[in-house]
Tab-separated table of C-alpha atoms in Angstrom:
chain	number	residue	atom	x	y	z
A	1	UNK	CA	-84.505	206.596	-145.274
A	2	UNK	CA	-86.277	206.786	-148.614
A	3	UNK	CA	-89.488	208.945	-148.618
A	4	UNK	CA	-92.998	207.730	-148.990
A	5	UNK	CA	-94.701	206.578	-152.238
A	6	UNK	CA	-98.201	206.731	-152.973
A	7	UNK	CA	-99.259	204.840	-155.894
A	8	UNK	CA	-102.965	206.684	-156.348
A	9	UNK	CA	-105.238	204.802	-158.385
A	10	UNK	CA	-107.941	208.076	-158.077
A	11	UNK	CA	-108.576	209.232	-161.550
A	12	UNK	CA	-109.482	212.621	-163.761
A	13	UNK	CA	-111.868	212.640	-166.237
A	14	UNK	CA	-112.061	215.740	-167.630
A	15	UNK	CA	-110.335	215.527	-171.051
A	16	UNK	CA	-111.440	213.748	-174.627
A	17	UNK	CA	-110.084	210.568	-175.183
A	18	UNK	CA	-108.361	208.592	-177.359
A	19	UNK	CA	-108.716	206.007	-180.113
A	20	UNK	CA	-106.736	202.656	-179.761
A	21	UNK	CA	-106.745	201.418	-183.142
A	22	UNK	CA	-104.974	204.471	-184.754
A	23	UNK	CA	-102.618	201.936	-186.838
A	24	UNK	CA	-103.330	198.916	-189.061
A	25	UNK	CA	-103.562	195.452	-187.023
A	26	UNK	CA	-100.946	193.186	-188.849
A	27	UNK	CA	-103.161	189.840	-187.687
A	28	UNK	CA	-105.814	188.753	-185.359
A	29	UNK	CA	-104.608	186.073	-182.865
A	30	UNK	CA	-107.066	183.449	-181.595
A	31	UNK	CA	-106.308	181.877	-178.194
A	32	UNK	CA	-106.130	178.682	-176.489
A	33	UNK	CA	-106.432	177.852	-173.281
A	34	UNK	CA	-104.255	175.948	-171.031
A	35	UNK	CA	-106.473	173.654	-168.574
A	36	UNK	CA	-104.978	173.257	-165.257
A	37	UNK	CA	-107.301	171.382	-163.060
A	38	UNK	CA	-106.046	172.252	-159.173
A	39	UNK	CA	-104.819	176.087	-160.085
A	40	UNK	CA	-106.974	178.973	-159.128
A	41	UNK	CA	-105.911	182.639	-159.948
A	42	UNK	CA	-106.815	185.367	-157.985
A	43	UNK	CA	-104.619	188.514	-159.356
A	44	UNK	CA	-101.830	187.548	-161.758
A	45	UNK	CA	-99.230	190.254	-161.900
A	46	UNK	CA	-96.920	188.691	-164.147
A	47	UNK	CA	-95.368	185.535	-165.633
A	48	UNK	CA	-91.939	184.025	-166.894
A	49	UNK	CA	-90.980	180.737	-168.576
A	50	UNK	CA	-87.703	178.924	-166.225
A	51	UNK	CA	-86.649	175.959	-168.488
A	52	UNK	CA	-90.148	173.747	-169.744
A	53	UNK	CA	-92.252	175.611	-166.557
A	54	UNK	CA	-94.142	178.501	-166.289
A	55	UNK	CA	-94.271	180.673	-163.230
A	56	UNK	CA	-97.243	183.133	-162.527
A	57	UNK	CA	-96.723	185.695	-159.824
A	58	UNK	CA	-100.089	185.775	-157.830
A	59	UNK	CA	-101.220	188.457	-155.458
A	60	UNK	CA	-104.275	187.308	-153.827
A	61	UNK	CA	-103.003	184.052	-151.931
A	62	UNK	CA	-100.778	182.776	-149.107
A	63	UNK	CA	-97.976	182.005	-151.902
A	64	UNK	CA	-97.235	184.404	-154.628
A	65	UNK	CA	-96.367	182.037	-157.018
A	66	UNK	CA	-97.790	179.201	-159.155
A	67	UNK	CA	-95.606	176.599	-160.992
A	68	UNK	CA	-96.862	174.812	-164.243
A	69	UNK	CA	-95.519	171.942	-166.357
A	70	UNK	CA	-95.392	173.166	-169.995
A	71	UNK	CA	-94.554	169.989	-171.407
A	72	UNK	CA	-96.703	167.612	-169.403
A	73	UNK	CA	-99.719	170.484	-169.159
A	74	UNK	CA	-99.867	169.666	-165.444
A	75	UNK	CA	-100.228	171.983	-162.418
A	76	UNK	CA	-96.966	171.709	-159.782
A	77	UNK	CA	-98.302	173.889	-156.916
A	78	UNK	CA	-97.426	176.944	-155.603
A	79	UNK	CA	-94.387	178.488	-153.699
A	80	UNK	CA	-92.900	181.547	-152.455
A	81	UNK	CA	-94.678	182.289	-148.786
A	82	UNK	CA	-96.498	185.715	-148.806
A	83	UNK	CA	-95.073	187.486	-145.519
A	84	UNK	CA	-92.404	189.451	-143.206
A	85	UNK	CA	-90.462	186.517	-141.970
A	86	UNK	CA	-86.698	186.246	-143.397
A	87	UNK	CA	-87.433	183.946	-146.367
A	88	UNK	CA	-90.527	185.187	-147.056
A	89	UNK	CA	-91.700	187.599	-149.782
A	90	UNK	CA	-94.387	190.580	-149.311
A	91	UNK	CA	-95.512	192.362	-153.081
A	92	UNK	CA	-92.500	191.213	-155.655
A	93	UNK	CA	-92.873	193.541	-159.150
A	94	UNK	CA	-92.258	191.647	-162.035
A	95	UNK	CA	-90.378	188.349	-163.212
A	96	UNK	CA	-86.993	188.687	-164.830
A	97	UNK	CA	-84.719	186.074	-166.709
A	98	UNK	CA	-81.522	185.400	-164.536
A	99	UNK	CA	-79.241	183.676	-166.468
A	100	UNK	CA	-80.126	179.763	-168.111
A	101	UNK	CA	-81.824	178.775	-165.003
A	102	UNK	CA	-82.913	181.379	-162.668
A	103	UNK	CA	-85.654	184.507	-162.438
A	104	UNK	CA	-84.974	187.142	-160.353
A	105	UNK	CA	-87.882	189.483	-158.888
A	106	UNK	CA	-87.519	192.677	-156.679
A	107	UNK	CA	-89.744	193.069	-153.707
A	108	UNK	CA	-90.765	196.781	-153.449
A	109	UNK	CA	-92.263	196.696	-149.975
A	110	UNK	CA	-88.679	194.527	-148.485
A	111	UNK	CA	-86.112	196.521	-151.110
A	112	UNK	CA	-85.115	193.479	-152.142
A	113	UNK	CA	-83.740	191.605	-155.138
A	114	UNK	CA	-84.428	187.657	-154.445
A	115	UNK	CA	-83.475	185.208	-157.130
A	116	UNK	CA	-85.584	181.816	-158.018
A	117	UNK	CA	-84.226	178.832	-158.644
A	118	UNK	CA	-85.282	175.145	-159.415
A	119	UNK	CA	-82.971	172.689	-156.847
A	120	UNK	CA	-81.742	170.725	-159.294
A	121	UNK	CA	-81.996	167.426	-156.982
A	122	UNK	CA	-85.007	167.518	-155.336
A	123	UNK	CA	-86.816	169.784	-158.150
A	124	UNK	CA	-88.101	172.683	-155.273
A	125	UNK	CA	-88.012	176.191	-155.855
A	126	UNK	CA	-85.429	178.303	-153.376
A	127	UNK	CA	-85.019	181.721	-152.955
A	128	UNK	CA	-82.643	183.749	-152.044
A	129	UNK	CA	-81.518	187.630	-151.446
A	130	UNK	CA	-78.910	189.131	-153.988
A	131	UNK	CA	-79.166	192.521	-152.908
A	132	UNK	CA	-81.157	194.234	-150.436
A	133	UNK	CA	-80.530	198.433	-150.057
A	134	UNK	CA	-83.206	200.688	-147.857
A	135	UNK	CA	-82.416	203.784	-149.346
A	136	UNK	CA	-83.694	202.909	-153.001
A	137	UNK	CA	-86.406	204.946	-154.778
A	138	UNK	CA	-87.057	202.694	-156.951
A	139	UNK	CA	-89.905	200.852	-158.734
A	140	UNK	CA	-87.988	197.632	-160.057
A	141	UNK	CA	-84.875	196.600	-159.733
A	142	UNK	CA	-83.143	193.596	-161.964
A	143	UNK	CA	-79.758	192.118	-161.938
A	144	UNK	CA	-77.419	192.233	-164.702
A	145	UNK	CA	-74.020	189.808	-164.621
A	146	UNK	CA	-72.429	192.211	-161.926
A	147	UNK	CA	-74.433	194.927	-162.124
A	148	UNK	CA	-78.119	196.042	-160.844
A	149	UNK	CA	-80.320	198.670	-163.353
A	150	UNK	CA	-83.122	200.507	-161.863
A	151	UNK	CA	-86.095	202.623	-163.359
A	152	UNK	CA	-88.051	205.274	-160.666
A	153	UNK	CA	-85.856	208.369	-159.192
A	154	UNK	CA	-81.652	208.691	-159.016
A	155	UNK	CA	-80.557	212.312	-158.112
A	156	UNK	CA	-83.386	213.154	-160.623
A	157	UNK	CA	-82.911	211.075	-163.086
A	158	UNK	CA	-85.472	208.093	-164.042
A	159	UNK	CA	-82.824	205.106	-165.018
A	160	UNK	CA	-80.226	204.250	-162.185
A	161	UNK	CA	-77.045	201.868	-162.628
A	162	UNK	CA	-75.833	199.782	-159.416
A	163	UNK	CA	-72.508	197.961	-158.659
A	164	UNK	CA	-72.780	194.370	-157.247
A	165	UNK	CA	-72.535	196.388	-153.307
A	166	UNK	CA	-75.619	198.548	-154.152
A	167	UNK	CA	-73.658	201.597	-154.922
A	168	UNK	CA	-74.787	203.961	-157.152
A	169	UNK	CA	-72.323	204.095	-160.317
A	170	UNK	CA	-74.538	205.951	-162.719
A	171	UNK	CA	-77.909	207.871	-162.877
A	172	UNK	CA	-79.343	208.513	-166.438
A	173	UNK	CA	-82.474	209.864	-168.028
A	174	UNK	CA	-84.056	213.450	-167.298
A	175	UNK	CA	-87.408	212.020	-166.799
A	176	UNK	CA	-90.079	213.243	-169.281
A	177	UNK	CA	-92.158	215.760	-170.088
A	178	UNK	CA	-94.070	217.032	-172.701
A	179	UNK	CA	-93.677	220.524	-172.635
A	180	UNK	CA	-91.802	223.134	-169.892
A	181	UNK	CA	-94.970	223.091	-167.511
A	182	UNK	CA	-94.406	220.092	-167.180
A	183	UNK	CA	-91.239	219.804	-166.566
A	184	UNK	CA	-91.710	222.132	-163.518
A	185	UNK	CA	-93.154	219.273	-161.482
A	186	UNK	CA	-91.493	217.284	-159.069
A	187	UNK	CA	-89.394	215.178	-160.403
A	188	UNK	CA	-90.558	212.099	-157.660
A	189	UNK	CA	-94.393	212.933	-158.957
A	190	UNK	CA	-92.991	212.541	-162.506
A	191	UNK	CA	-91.637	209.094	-161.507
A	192	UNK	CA	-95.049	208.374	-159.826
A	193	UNK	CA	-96.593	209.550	-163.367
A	194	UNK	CA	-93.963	207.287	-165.698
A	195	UNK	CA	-94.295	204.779	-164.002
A	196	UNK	CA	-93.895	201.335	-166.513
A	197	UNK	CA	-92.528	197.702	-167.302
A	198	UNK	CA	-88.159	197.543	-167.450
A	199	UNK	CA	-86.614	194.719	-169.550
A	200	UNK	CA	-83.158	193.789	-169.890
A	201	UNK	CA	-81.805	191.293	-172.626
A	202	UNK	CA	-79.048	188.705	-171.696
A	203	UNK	CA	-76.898	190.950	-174.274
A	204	UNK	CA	-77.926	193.614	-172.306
A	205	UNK	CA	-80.407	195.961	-174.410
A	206	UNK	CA	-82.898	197.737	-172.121
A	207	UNK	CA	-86.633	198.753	-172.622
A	208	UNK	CA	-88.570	200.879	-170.748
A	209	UNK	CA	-92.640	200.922	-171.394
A	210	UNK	CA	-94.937	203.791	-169.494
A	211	UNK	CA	-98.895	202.744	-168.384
A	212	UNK	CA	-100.191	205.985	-168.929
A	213	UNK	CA	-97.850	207.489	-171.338
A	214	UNK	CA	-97.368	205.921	-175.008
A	215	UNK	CA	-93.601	205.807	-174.683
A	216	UNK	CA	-90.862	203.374	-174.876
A	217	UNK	CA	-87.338	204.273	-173.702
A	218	UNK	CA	-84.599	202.190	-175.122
A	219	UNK	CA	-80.473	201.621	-173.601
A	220	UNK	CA	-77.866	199.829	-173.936
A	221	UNK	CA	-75.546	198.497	-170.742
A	222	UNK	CA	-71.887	198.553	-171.982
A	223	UNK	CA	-68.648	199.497	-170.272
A	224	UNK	CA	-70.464	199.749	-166.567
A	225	UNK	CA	-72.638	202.624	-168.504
A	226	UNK	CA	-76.194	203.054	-170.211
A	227	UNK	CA	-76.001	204.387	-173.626
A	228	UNK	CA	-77.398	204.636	-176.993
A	229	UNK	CA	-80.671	206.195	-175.945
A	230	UNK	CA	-83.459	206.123	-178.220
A	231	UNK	CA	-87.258	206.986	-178.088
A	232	UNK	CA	-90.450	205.737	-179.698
A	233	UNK	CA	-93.465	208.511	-178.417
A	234	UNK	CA	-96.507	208.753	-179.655
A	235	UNK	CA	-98.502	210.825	-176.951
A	236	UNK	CA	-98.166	211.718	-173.439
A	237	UNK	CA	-100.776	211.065	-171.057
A	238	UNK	CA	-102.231	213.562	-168.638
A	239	UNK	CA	-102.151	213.872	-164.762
A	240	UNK	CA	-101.642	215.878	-161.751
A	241	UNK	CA	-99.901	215.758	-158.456
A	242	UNK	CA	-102.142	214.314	-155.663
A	243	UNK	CA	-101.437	216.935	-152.886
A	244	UNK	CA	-103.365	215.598	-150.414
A	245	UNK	CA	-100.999	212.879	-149.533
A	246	UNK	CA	-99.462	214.946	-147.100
A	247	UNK	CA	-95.186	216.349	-147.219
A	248	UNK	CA	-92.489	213.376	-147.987
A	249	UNK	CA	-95.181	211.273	-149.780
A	250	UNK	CA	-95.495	211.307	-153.933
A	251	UNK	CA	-98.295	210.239	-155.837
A	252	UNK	CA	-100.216	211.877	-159.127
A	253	UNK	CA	-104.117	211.157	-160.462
A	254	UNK	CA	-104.297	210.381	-164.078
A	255	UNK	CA	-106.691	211.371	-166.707
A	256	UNK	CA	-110.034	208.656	-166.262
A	257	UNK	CA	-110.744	209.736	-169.813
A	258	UNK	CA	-107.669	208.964	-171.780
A	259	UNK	CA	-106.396	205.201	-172.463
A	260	UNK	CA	-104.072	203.061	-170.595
A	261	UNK	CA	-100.716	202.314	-172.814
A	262	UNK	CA	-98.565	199.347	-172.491
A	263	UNK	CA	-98.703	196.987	-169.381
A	264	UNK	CA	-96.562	194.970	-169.825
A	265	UNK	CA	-93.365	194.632	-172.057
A	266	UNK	CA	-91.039	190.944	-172.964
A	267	UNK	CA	-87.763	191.429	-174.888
A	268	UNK	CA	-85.476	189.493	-177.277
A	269	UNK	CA	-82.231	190.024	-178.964
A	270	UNK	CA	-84.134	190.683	-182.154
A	271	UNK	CA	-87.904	192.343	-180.432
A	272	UNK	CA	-89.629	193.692	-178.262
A	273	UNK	CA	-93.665	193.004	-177.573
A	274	UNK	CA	-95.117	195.697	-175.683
A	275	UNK	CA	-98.573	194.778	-174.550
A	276	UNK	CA	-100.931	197.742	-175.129
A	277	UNK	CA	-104.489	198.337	-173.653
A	278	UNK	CA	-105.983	201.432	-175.321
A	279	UNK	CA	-108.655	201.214	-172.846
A	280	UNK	CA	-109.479	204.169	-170.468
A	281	UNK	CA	-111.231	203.751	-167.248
A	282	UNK	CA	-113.771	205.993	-168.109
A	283	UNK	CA	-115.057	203.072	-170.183
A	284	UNK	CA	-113.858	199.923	-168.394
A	285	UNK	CA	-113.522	200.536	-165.129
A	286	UNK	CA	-110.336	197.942	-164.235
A	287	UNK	CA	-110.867	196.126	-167.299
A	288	UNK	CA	-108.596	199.014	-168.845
A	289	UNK	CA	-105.919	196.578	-167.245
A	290	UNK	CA	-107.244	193.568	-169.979
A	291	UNK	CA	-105.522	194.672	-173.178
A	292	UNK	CA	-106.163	193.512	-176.310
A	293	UNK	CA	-103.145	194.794	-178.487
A	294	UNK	CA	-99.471	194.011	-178.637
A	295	UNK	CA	-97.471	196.229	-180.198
A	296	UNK	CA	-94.008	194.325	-182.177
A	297	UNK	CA	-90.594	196.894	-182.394
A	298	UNK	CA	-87.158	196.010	-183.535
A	299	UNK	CA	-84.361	197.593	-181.394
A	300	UNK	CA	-83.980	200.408	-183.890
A	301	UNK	CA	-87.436	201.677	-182.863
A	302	UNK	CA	-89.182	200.356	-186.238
A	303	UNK	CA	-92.905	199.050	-185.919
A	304	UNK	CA	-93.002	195.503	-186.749
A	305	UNK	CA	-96.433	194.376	-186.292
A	306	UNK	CA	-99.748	195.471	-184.686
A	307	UNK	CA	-101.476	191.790	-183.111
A	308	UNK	CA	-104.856	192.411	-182.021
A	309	UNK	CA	-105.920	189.600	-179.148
A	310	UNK	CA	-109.376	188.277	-179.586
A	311	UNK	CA	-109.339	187.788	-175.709
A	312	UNK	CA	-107.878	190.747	-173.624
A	313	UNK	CA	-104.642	189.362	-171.080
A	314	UNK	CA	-103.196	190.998	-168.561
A	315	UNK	CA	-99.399	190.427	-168.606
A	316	UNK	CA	-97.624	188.433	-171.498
A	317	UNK	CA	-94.453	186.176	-171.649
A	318	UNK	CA	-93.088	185.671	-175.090
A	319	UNK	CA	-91.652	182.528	-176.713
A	320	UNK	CA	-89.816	183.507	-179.630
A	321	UNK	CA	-88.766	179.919	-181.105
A	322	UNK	CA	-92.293	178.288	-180.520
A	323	UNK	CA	-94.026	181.770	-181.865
A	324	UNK	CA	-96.221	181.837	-179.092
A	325	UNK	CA	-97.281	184.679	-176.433
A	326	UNK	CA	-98.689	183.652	-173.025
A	327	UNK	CA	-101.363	185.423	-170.985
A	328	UNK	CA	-103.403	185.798	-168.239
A	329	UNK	CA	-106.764	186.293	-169.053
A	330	UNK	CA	-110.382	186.528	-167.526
A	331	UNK	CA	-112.233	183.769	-169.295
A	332	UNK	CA	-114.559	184.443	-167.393
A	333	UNK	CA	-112.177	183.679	-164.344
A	334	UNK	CA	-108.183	184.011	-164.824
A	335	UNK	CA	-106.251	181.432	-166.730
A	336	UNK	CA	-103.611	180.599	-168.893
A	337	UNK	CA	-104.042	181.005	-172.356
A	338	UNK	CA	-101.507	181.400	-176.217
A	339	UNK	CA	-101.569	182.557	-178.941
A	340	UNK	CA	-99.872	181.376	-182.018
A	341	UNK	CA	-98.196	183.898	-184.196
């Protein structure tokens, strides 16, 4: 049975911080907003284009998802019932292309991976469970052709590489540290502290993006393996094991003083956009979670572009061929905005 994890969101603030506008900002992007009379947001935790719709994971209602008409600019509804029941969904991570017509999400509290698709008769949304395991310790979980890759703890290791059955093929990635101290720590608190955004490219490049660390991991799946590692770091945060969680349960308490990194990460063949707040909570409070950079990489590791948001979002979706990013942003309440680029 897989131990206990605490996410803590207690935080330190004992240490100087940092700035957030180190490097040069390639271009200021000015928004629009998308107005969708008939959709409320409560918490948007993430959102992915399916075809001409967008779909925006929500937390605070009965469904947990919204469905919206690109094309047209109108509203569809919502799907996806919030509960315990067989078909039902509880707290889904993050929304991840699967294949031409799907999205795939994995439900930490069920240990679930449930793929999303649009019945291509009657135009509903249907879900169903592609792999369901309740000895994971993992964070997210996405589907890959025949394979499942994981990021949180495998013998270890922070990257894990499933057959189509669940098994465990491969585990890679010591998980990281900044210096030997460090690396003393448990390695299921250092999952709790690198916590981040996974990606996956229908080529299959990986990406890896830490909150509270300024780090992006890069793989490659090929041959049932995950190779050609690569790094970009440019500071590690600072935290410390929560010990008053009790034996079997994990969880750390980050530095209030020092900024939040990158919150949220989209991925094509040629890029990756890594969403970066540079906001500590110290200063903000939750609005750390708002962020008003993203960051632009090529695969190699090599800093494209710097795009400073003149309104913060909270999770971004990228579409490459339109050059346009979508958010969620507090304006004052949450909507749907782009930005041009």
């Amino acid at each position: 049975m897989m131990k206990t994890i605490v996410t803590s969101v207690c935080l330190l603030l004992f240490l100087a911080g940092c700035s957030s506008s180190e490097e040069k900002v390639t271009k200021r992007l000015v928004h629009q907003s998308v107005s969708l009379p008939g959709m409320m947001i409560g918490s948007s935790h993430g959102l992915q284009k399916l075809g001409d719709e967008m779909i925006i994971m929500e937390y605070r209602s009965d469904s947990l998802f919204h469905r919206v008409d690109l094309r047209s600019g109108k509203y569809l509804g919502m799907f996806g019932v919030k509960g315990q029941g067989p078909d039902e969904l509880i707290r889904p991570k993050r929304l991840h292309f699967y294949g031409e017509n799907g999205l795939s999400c994995y439900d930490f509290m069920r240990q679930e991976v449930r793929l999303i698709r649009k019945d291509s008769l009657s135009g509903e949304m249907q879900t169903r469970t592609l792999l369901k395991r309740n000895d994971y310790w993992a964070f997210d979980v996405i589907p890959y052709g025949n394979w499942f890759i994981a990021n949180g703890c495998f013998n270890d290791l922070q990257f894990g590489l499933f057959d189509k059955d669940g098994r465990l093929v491969e585990a890679v990635g010591e998980l990281p540290y900044k210096d030997e101290e460090e690396r003393k720590i448990d390695p299921k608190n250092r999952a709790m502290a690198y916590q981040g955004t996974l990606r996956i490219t229908e080529q299959g490049k990986v990406a890896f993006a830490a909150n509270n660390h300024k780090i992006i991991l890069l793989y490659r799946i090929a041959g049932g393996r995950l190779t050609d590692r690569s790094e970009i770091i440019d500071w590690y945060g600072e935290y410390e094991p929560d010990l008053s969680v009790g034996e079997g349960a994990y969880s750390v308490v980050h530095n209030g003083r020092l900024p939040m990194a990158y919150k949220d990460l989209a991925v094509t063949e040629d890029c990756l956009y890594a969403l970066y707040s540079g906001r500590s909570f110290k200063d903000y409070g939750l609005r750390q979670q708002e962020c008003p950079y993203v960051y632009v990489y090529d695969w190699s590791g090599r800093q494209l572009a710097l795009y400073e948001l003149d309104l913060p979002i909270q999770c971004l979706c990228v579409d490459e061929e339109a050059r346009r990013i979508y958010g969620i942003a507090n304006n004052p309440d949450p909507e749907l905005v782009y930005f041009d680029f």
